Tab-separated table of C-alpha atoms and ligand atoms in Angstrom:
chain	number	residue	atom	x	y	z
F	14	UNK	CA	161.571	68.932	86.818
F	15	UNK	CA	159.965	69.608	83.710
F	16	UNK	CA	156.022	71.235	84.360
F	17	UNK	CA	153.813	69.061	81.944
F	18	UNK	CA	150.274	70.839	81.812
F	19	UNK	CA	147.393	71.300	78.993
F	20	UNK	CA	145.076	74.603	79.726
F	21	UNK	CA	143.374	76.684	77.044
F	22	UNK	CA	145.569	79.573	76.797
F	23	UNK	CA	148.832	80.730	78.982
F	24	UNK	CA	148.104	84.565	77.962
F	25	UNK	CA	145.042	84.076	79.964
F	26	UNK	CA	147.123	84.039	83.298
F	27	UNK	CA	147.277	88.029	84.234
F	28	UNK	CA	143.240	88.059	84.292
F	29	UNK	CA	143.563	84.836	86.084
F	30	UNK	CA	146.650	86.122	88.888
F	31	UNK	CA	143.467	89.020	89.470
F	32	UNK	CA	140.997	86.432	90.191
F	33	UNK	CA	143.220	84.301	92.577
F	34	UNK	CA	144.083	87.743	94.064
F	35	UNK	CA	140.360	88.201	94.451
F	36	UNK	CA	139.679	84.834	96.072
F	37	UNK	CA	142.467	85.274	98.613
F	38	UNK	CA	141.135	88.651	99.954
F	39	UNK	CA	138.021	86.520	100.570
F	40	UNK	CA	139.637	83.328	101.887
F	41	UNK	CA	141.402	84.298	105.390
F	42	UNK	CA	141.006	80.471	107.382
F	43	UNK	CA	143.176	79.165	104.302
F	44	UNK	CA	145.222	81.850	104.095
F	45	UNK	CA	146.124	81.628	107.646
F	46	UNK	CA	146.586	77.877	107.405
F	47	UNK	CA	148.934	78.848	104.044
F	48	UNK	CA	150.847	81.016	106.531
F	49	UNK	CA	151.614	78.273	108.642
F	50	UNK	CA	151.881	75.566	105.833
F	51	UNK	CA	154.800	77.499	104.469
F	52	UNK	CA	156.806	77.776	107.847
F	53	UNK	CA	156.347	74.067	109.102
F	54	UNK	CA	156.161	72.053	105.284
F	55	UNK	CA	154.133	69.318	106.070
F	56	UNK	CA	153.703	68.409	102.722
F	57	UNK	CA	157.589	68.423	101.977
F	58	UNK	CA	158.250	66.332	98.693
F	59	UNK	CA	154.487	65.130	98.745
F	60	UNK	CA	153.038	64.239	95.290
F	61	UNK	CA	149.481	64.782	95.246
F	62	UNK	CA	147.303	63.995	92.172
F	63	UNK	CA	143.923	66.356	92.205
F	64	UNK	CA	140.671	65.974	90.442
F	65	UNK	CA	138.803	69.589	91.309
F	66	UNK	CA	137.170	72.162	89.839
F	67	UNK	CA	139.675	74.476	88.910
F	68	UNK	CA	138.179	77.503	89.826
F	69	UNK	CA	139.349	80.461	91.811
F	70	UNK	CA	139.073	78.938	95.025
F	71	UNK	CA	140.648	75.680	93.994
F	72	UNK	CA	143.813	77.876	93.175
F	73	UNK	CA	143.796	79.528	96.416
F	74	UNK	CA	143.849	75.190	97.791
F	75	UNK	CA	146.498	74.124	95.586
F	76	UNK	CA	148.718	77.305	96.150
F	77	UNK	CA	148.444	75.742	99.988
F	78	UNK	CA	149.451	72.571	99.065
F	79	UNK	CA	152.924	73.925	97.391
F	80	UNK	CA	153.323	76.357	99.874
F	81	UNK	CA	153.238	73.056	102.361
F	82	UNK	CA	155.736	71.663	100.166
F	83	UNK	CA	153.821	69.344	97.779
F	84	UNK	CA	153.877	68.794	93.656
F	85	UNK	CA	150.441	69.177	92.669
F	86	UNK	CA	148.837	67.573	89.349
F	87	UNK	CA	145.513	68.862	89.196
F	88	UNK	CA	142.652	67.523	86.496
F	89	UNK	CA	139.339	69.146	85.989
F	90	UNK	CA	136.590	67.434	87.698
F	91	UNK	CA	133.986	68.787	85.123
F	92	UNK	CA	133.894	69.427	81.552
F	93	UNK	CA	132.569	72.648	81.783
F	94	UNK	CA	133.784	74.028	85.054
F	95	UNK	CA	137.066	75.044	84.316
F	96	UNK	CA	138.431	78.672	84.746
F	97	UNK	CA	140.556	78.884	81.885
F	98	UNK	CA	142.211	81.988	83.418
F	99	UNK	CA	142.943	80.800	86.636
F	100	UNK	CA	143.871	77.139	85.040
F	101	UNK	CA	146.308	79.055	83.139
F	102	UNK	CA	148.178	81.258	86.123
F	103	UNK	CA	148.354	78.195	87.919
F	104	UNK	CA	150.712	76.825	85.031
F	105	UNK	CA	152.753	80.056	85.873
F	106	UNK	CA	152.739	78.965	89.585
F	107	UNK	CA	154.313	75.522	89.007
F	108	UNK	CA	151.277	73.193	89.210
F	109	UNK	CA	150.608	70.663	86.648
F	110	UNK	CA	147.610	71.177	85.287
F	111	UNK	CA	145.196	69.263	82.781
F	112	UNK	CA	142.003	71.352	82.256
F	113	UNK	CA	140.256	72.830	79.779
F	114	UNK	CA	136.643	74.494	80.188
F	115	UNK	CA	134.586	72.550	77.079
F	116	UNK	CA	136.839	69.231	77.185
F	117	UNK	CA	135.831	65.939	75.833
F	118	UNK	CA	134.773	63.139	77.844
F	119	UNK	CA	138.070	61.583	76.314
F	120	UNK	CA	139.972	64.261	77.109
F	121	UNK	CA	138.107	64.354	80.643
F	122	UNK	CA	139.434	61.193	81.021
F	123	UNK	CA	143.019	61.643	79.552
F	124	UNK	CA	143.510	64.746	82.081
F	125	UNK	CA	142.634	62.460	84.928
F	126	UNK	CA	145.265	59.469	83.686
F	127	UNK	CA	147.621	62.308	83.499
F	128	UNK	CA	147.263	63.404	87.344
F	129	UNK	CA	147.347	59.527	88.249
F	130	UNK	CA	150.462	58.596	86.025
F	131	UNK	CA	152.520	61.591	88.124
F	132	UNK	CA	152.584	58.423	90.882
F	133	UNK	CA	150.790	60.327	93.452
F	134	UNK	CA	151.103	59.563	97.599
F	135	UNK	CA	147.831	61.979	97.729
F	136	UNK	CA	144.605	62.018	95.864
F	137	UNK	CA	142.449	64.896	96.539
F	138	UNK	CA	138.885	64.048	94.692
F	139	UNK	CA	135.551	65.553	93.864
F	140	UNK	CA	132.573	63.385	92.753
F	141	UNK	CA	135.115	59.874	92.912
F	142	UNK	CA	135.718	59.908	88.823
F	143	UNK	CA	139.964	59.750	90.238
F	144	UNK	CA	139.380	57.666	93.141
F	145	UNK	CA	136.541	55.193	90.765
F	146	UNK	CA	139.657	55.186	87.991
F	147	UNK	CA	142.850	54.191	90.293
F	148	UNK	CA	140.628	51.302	91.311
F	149	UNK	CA	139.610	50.422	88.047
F	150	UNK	CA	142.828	50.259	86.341
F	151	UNK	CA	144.417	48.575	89.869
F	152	UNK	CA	141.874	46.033	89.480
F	153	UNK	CA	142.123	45.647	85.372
F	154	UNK	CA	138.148	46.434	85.425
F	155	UNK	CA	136.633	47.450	82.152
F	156	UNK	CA	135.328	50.542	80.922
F	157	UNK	CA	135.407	53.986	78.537
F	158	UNK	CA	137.757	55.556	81.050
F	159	UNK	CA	139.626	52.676	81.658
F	160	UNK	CA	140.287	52.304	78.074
F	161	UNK	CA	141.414	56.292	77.716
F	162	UNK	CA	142.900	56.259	80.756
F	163	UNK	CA	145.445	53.068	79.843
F	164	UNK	CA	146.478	54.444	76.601
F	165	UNK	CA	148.533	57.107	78.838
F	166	UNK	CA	149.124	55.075	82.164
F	167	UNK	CA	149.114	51.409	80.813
F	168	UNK	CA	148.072	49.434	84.080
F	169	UNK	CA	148.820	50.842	87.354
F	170	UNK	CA	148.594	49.777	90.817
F	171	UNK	CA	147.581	51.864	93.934
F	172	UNK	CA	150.423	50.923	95.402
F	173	UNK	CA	152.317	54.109	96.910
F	174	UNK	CA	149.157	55.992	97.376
F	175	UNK	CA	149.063	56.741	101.437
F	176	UNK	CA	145.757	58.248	101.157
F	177	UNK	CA	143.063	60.360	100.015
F	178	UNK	CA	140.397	63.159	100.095
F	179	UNK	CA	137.095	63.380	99.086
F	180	UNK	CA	135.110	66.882	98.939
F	181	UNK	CA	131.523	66.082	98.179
F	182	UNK	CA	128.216	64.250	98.821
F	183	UNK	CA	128.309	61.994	95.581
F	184	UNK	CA	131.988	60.950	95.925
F	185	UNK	CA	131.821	59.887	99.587
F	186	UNK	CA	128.676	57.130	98.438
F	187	UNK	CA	130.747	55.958	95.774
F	188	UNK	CA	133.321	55.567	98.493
F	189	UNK	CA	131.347	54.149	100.257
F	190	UNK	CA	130.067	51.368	97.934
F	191	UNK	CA	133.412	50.428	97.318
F	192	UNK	CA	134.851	50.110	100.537
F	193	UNK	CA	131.260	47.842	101.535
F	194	UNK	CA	132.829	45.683	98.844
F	195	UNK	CA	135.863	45.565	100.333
F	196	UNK	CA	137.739	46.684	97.556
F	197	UNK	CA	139.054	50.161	98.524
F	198	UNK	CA	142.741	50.192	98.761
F	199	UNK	CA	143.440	53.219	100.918
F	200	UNK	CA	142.030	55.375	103.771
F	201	UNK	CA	140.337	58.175	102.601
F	202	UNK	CA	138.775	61.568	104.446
F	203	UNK	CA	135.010	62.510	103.925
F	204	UNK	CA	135.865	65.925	103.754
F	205	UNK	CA	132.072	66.515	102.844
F	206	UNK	CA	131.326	64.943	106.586
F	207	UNK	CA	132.910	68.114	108.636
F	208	UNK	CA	130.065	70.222	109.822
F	209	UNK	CA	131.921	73.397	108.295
F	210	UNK	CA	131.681	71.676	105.221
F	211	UNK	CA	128.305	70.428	104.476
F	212	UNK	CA	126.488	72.309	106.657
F	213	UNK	CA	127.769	75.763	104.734
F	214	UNK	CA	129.309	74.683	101.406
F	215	UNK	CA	126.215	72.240	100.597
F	216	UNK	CA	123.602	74.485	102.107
F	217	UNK	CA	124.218	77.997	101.518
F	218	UNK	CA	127.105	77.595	98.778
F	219	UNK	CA	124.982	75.322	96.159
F	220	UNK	CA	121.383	77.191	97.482
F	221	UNK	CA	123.407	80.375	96.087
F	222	UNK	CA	125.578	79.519	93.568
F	223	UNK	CA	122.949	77.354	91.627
F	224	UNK	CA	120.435	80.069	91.536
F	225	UNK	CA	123.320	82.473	90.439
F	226	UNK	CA	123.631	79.978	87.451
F	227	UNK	CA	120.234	80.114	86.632
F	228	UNK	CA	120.158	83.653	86.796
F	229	UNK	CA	122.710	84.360	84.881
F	230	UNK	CA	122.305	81.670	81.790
F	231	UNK	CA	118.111	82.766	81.463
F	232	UNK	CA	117.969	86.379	83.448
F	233	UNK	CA	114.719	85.344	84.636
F	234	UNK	CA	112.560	86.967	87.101
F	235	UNK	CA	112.431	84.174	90.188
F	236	UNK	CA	109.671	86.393	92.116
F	237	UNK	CA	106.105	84.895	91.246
F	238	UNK	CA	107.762	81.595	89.837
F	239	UNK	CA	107.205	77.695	90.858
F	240	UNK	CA	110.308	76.439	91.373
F	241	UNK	CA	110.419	72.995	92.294
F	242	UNK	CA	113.556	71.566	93.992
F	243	UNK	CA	114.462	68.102	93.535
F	244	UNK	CA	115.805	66.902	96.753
F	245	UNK	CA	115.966	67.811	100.100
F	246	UNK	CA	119.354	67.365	100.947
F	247	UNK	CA	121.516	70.191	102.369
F	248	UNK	CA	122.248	71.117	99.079
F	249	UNK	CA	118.685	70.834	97.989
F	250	UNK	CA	117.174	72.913	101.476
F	251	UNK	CA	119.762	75.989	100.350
F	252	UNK	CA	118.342	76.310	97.042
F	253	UNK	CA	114.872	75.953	98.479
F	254	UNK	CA	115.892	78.731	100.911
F	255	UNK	CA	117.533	80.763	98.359
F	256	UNK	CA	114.341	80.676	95.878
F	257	UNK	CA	111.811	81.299	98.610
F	258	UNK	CA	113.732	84.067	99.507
F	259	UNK	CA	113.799	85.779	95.655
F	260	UNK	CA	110.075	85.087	95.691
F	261	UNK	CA	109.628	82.299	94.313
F	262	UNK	CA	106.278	79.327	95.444
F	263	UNK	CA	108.954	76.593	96.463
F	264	UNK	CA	107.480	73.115	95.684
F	265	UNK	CA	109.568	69.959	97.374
F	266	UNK	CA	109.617	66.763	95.450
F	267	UNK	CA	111.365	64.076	98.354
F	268	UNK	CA	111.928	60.681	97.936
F	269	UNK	CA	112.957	60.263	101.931
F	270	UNK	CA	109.399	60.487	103.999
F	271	UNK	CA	111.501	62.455	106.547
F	272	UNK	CA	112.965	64.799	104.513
F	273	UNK	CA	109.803	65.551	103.005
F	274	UNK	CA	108.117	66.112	106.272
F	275	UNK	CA	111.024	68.755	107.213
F	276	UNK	CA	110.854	70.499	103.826
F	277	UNK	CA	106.708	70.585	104.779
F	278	UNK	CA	107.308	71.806	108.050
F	279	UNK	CA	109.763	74.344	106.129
F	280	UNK	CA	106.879	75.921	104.989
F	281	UNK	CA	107.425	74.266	101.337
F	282	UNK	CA	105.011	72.454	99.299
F	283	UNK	CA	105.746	68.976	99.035
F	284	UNK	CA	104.835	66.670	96.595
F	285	UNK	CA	105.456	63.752	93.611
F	286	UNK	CA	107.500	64.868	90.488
F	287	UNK	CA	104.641	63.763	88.764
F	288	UNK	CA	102.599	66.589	90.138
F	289	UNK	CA	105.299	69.148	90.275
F	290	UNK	CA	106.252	68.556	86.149
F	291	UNK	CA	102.612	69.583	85.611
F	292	UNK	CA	102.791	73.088	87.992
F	293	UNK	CA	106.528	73.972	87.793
F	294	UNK	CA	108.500	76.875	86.041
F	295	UNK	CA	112.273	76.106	86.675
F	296	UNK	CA	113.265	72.997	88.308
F	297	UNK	CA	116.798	72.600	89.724
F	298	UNK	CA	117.661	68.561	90.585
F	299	UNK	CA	119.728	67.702	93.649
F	300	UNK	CA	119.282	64.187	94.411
F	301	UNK	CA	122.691	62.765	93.668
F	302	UNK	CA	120.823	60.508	91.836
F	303	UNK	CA	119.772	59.124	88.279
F	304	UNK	CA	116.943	60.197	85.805
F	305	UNK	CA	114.914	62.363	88.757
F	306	UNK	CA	113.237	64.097	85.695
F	307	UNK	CA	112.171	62.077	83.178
F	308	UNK	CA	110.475	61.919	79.653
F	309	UNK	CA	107.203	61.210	81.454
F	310	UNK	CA	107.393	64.385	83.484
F	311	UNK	CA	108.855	66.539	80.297
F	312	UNK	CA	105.232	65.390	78.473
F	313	UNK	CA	103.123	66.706	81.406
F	314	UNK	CA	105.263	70.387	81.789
F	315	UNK	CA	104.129	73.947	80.602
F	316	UNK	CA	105.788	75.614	77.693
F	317	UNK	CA	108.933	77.474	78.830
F	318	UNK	CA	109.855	74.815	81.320
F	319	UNK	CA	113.252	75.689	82.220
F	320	UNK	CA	115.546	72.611	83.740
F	321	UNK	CA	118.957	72.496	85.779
F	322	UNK	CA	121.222	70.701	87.546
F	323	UNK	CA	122.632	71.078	90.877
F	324	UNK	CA	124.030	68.011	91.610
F	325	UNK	CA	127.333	66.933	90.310
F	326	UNK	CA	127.170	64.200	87.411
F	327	UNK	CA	125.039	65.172	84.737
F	328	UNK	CA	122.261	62.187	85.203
F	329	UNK	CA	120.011	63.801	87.074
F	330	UNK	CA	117.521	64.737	84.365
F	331	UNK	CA	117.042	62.784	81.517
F	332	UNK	CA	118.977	63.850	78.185
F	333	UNK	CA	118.850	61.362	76.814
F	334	UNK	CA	114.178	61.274	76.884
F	335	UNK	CA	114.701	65.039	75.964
F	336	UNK	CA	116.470	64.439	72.887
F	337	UNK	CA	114.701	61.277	71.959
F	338	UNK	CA	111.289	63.306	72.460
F	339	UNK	CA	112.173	66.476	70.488
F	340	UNK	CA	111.577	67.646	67.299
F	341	UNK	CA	113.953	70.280	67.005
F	342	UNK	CA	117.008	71.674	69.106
F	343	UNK	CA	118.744	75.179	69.267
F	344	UNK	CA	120.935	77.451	71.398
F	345	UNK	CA	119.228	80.107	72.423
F	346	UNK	CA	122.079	81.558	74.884
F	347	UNK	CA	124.924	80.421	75.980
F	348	UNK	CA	124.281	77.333	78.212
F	349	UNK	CA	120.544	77.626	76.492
F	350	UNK	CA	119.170	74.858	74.708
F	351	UNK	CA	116.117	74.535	73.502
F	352	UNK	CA	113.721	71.456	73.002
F	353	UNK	CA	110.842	71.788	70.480
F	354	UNK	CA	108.411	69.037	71.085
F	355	UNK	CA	105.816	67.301	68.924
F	356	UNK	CA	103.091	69.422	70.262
F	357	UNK	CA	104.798	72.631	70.023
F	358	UNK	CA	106.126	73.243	73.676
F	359	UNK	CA	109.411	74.273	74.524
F	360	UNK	CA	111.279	73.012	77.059
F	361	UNK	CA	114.983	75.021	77.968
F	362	UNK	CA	117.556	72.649	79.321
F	363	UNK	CA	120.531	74.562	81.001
F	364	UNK	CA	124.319	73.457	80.141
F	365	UNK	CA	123.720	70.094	79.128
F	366	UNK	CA	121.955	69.083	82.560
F	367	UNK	CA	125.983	69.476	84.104
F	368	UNK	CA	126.164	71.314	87.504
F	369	UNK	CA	124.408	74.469	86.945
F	370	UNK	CA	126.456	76.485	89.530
F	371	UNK	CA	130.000	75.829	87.771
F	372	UNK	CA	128.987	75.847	84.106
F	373	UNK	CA	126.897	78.786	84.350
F	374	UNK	CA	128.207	80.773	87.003
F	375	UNK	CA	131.720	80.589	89.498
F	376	UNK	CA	130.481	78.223	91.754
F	377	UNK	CA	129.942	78.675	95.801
F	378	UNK	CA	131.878	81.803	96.877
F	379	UNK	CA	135.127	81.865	98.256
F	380	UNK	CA	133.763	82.734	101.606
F	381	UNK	CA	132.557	78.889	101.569
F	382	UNK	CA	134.943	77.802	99.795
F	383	UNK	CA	137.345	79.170	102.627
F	384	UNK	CA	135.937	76.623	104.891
F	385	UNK	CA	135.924	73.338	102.184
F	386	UNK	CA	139.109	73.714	101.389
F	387	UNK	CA	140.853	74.412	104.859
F	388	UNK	CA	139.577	70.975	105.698
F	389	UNK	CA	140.951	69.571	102.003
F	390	UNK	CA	144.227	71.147	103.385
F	391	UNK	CA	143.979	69.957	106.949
F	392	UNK	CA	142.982	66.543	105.854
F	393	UNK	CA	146.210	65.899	103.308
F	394	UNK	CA	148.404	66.542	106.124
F	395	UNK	CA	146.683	64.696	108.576
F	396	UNK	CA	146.758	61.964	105.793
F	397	UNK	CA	150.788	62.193	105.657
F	398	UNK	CA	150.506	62.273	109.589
F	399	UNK	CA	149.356	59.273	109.789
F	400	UNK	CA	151.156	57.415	107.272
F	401	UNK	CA	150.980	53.953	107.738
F	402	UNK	CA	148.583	54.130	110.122
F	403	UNK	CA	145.014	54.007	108.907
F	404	UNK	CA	143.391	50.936	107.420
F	405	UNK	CA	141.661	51.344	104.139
F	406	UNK	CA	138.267	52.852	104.428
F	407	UNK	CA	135.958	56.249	104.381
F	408	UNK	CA	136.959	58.568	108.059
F	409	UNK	CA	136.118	61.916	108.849
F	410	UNK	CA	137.883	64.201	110.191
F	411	UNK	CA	138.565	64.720	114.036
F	412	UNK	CA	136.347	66.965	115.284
F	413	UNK	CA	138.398	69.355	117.074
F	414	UNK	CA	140.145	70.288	113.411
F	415	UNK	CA	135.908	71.713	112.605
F	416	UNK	CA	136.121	72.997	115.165
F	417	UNK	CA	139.648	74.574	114.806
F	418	UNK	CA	138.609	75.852	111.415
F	419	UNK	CA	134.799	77.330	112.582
F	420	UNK	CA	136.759	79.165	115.814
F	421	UNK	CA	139.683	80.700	112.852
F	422	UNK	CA	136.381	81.807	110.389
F	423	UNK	CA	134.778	82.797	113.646
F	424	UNK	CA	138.139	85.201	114.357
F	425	UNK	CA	138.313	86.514	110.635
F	426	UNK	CA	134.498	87.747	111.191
F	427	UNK	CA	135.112	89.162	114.024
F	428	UNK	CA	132.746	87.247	116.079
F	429	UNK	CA	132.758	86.693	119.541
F	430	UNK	CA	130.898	83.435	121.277
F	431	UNK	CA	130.075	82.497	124.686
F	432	UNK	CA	132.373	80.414	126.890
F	433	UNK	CA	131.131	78.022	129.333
F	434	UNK	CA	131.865	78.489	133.007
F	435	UNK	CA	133.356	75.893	134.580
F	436	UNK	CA	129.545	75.341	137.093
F	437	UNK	CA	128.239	74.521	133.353
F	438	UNK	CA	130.573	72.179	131.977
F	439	UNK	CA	130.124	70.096	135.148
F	440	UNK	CA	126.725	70.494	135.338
F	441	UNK	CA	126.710	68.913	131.075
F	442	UNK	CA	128.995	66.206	132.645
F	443	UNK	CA	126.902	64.803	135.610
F	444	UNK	CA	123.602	62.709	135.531
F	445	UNK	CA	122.771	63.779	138.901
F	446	UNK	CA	121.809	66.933	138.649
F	447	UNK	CA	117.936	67.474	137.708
F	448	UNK	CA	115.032	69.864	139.048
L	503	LIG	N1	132.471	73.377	94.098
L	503	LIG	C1	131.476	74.255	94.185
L	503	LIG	N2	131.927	75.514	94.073
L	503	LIG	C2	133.263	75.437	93.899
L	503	LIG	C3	134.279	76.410	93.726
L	503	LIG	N3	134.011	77.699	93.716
L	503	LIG	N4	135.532	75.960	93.580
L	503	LIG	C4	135.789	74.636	93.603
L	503	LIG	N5	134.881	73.688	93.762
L	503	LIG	C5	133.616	74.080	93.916
C-alpha cells in the first residue's frame, strides 16, 4: 500500500515525534487502552476515515487505532488547527493524512473527500463537516463541498460504512437533525454524551484552553476585566470559571431561562447581549450557534473590544457585520485583526472568529484529551463489535465503558474512592426502608 498524504512539511516530523512523546507521558487511560489494543487487534484490517484536529493528542488517538490494527485517513477538522509538526510525524507513522494549518475552504473540503474516497467502514468526526458530506454526496444534495468534494470522489454511497463517531456538542445536533429526518444511514456514538467527556473536556478543557488562546494571541491582563461569556453550556460555565478565577467581573449572556438562572446562582452577572456589548472587554462566544454577536452589538461596544470564539464553526460572531461596518482592517499580531470603525473605535477580532483554543493556542490538554479520546477508541471497537447490529441513529455509549475509563484515570492519579458495603447497596435498592 502506497501512503497518500498532503501536510506542510515532512522535515517538521522530529519536533513533531517530541510533541507526541510529550502527549503520551500525559495520556496514561489511552495509553493503557493502546497496550491492550495492540495485543487483542480489534481493529484488524479496519479502514477508518477521520475528520479531527490533528493536534498532539489526536496523534496519540490515531497511533491507537493502528496499534488496534486499523488504516487511518485522517483530515483536518479546522483550517487553522492543524499541528503541522505532529501532522507531519504522523506521515512517518503510516497514517494518511490531509492537513495543513492555514488551508482553504477548498482544500478543507478536498482533504475531507480524500479521507471518504479511502472507502472507510469507520468515520470518526468532529463538528459533522465528514458525517454532513457522506450524506450529501450519498444523497446527490447540492452544495460548495459537495461540488469540491465530487471532483475527487465522483458520487459515493455510504454503503460499507458500519458506523461512526462523533466527539463534540455541535456534531451530535447536526446528527441529530438528520437522523429526526430520517435520513442518517448508519449508527453513530455521541462520544460528546459520556460523562468523562463533556463533563471534563467541555468544561474544564475549553474553560482553559480558550482563555490560553486569548492569552496568548493579545497577552492581556484578565484581572479587573468584563468578560462576558456567551453561553452557558459546559463549555461556556468552564470559561466562566476559568475567567472568574484570573480576576476577571464574569457577565452571562443565556438564551435558556435555566441556564441563566444557574450561571446567576453561580455568582455571575447575567444579562442580554445587548447590555453586555455596551459593558464588556473580551467576549468569548459558546453557543453552538449563529451570529450571537452581531453588528448591532459591535456599534454599542467600547474601543478595544476584543472578540473570540469558543465554539467550533466560525458563525458565532458576525464577520461578515464587522467587515461590512469597518473602515479599515489590519493585523496587529498574529491571529490579531483589527476593525477601525466610522467613529474611530477599534474593535480586535481573534483568528477570524474560528475556535480560539486551537488557532491560537494547542487546544484542551492532553490530560482531557486522555479521557475524549479513550472513549473515541472504545467507541470504534464497540462499533466493529457490533457490526450489523445497530440500526441507524445517534447512541451513547454504555455506561459501564465511563465508567471503565473514570476508574483507569482514577488509577493513573492515584486516587482512591469509597466502596459501598453491601448494607448500602441494599439499602439504594429497596423502597421500604425510610425513617
Ligand atoms: N479539541 C479540543 N482540544 C483538542 C485537542 N487538543 N486535540 C484534538 N481535538 C481537540
Amino acid at each position: 500500500m502506497s501512503l497518500a498524504y498532503k501536510v506542510k512539511d515532512l522535515g517538521l516530523a522530529p519536533q513533531g515525534r517530541l510533541q507526541i512523546e510529550w502527549a503520551e507521558m500525559h495520556m496514561p487511560v489511552l495509553m493503557k487502552i493502546r497496550e491492550r489494543f495492540s495485543r487483542t487487534r480489534p481493529l484488524e484490517g479496519v479502514r477508518i476515515a477521520a475528520c479531527l484536529h490533528v493536534t498532539k493528542e489526536t496523534a496519540v488517538l490515531v497511533r491507537t487505532l493502528k496499534a488496534a490494527g486499523a488504516e487511518v485517513y485522517l483530515a483536518a477538522s479546522n483550517p487553522l488547527s492543524t499541528q503541522d509538526d505532529v501532522a507531519a510525524a504522523l506521515v512517518e507513522d503510516g497514517i494518511h493524512v490531509f492537513a495543513w494549518r492555514g488551508m482553504s475552504a477548498r482544500d478543507y473540503y478536498e482533504a475531507i473527500a480524500r479521507v471518504i474516497a479511502a472507502k472507510p467502514d469507520l468515520t470518526m468526526d468532529d463538528g459533522g463537516d465528514l458525517t454532513a458530506l457522506i450524506h450529501k454526496l450519498h444523497y446527490g444534495e447540492a452544495g460548495e463541498d459537495v461540488e469540491v468534494a465530487k471532483g475527487v470522489v465522483g458520487r459515493v454511497s455510504a454503503e460499507g460504512v458500519v458506523g461512526g463517531t462523533e466527539e463534540t456538542t455541535t456534531g451530535v445536533i447536526r446528527l441529530r437533525a438528520l437522523a429526526k429526518e430520517g435520513r442518517l444511514l448508519y449508527p453513530v456514538i455521541a462520544v460528546n454524551e459520556s460523562r468523562t467527556k463533556y463533563l471534563f473536556d467541555n468544561r474544564y478543557g475549553t474553560g482553559q484552553s480558550s482563555l490560553d488562546g486569548v492569552i496568548r494571541a493579545t497577552n492581556l491582563l484578565i484581572a479587573g476585566k468584563t468578560v462576558v461569556v456567551v453561553g452557558y453550556g459546559w463549555v461556556g460555565r468552564g470559561i466562566a470559571m476559568r475567567a472568574h478565577g484570573l480576576g476577571a467581573r464574569v457577565v452571562v449572556v443565556e438564551a435558556d431561562p435555566v441556564r441563566a438562572l444557574e450561571a446567576y446562582y453561580d455568582g455571575f452577572y447575567v444579562t442580554d447581549m445587548e447590555e453586555a456589548a455596551r459593558i464588556g472587554d473580551i467576549f468569548i462566544t459558546a453557543t453552538g450557534n449563529i451570529n450571537v454577536i452581531r453588528g448591532e452589538h459591535m456599534r454599542l461596544m467600547k474601543d478595544g473590544a476584543v472578540l473570540a470564539n469558543a465554539g467550533h464553526f466560525n458563525v458565532e460572531i458576525s464577520v461578515r457585520d464587522l467587515e461590512r461596518m469597518a473602515v479599515a482592517k489590519r493585523t496587529v499580531r498574529p491571529g490579531v485583526e483589527e476593525y477601525r470603525l466610522p467613529d474611530g473605535r477599534r474593535v480586535f477580532l481573534l483568528c477570524e472568529g474560528r475556535l480560539v483554543n486551537l488557532a491560537a493556542a494547542e487546544g484542551h490538554p492532553s490530560e482531557v484529551m486522555d479521557m475524549s479520546f479513550s472513549n473515541q477508541a472504545l467507541a470504534a471497537a464497540y462499533l466493529v463489535k457490533r457490526k450489523g447490529q445497530l440500526a441507524p441513529g445517534v447512541y451513547k455509549l454504555p455506561k459501564p465503558i465511563d465508567y471503565r475509563i473514570a476508574r483507569l484515570k482514577l488509577e493513573s492519579l492515584n486516587v482512591k474512592i469509597e466502596r459501598l458495603t453491601e448494607e448500602q447497596k441494599a439499602y439504594l435498592r429497596s423502597w421500604r426502608l425510610g425513617t
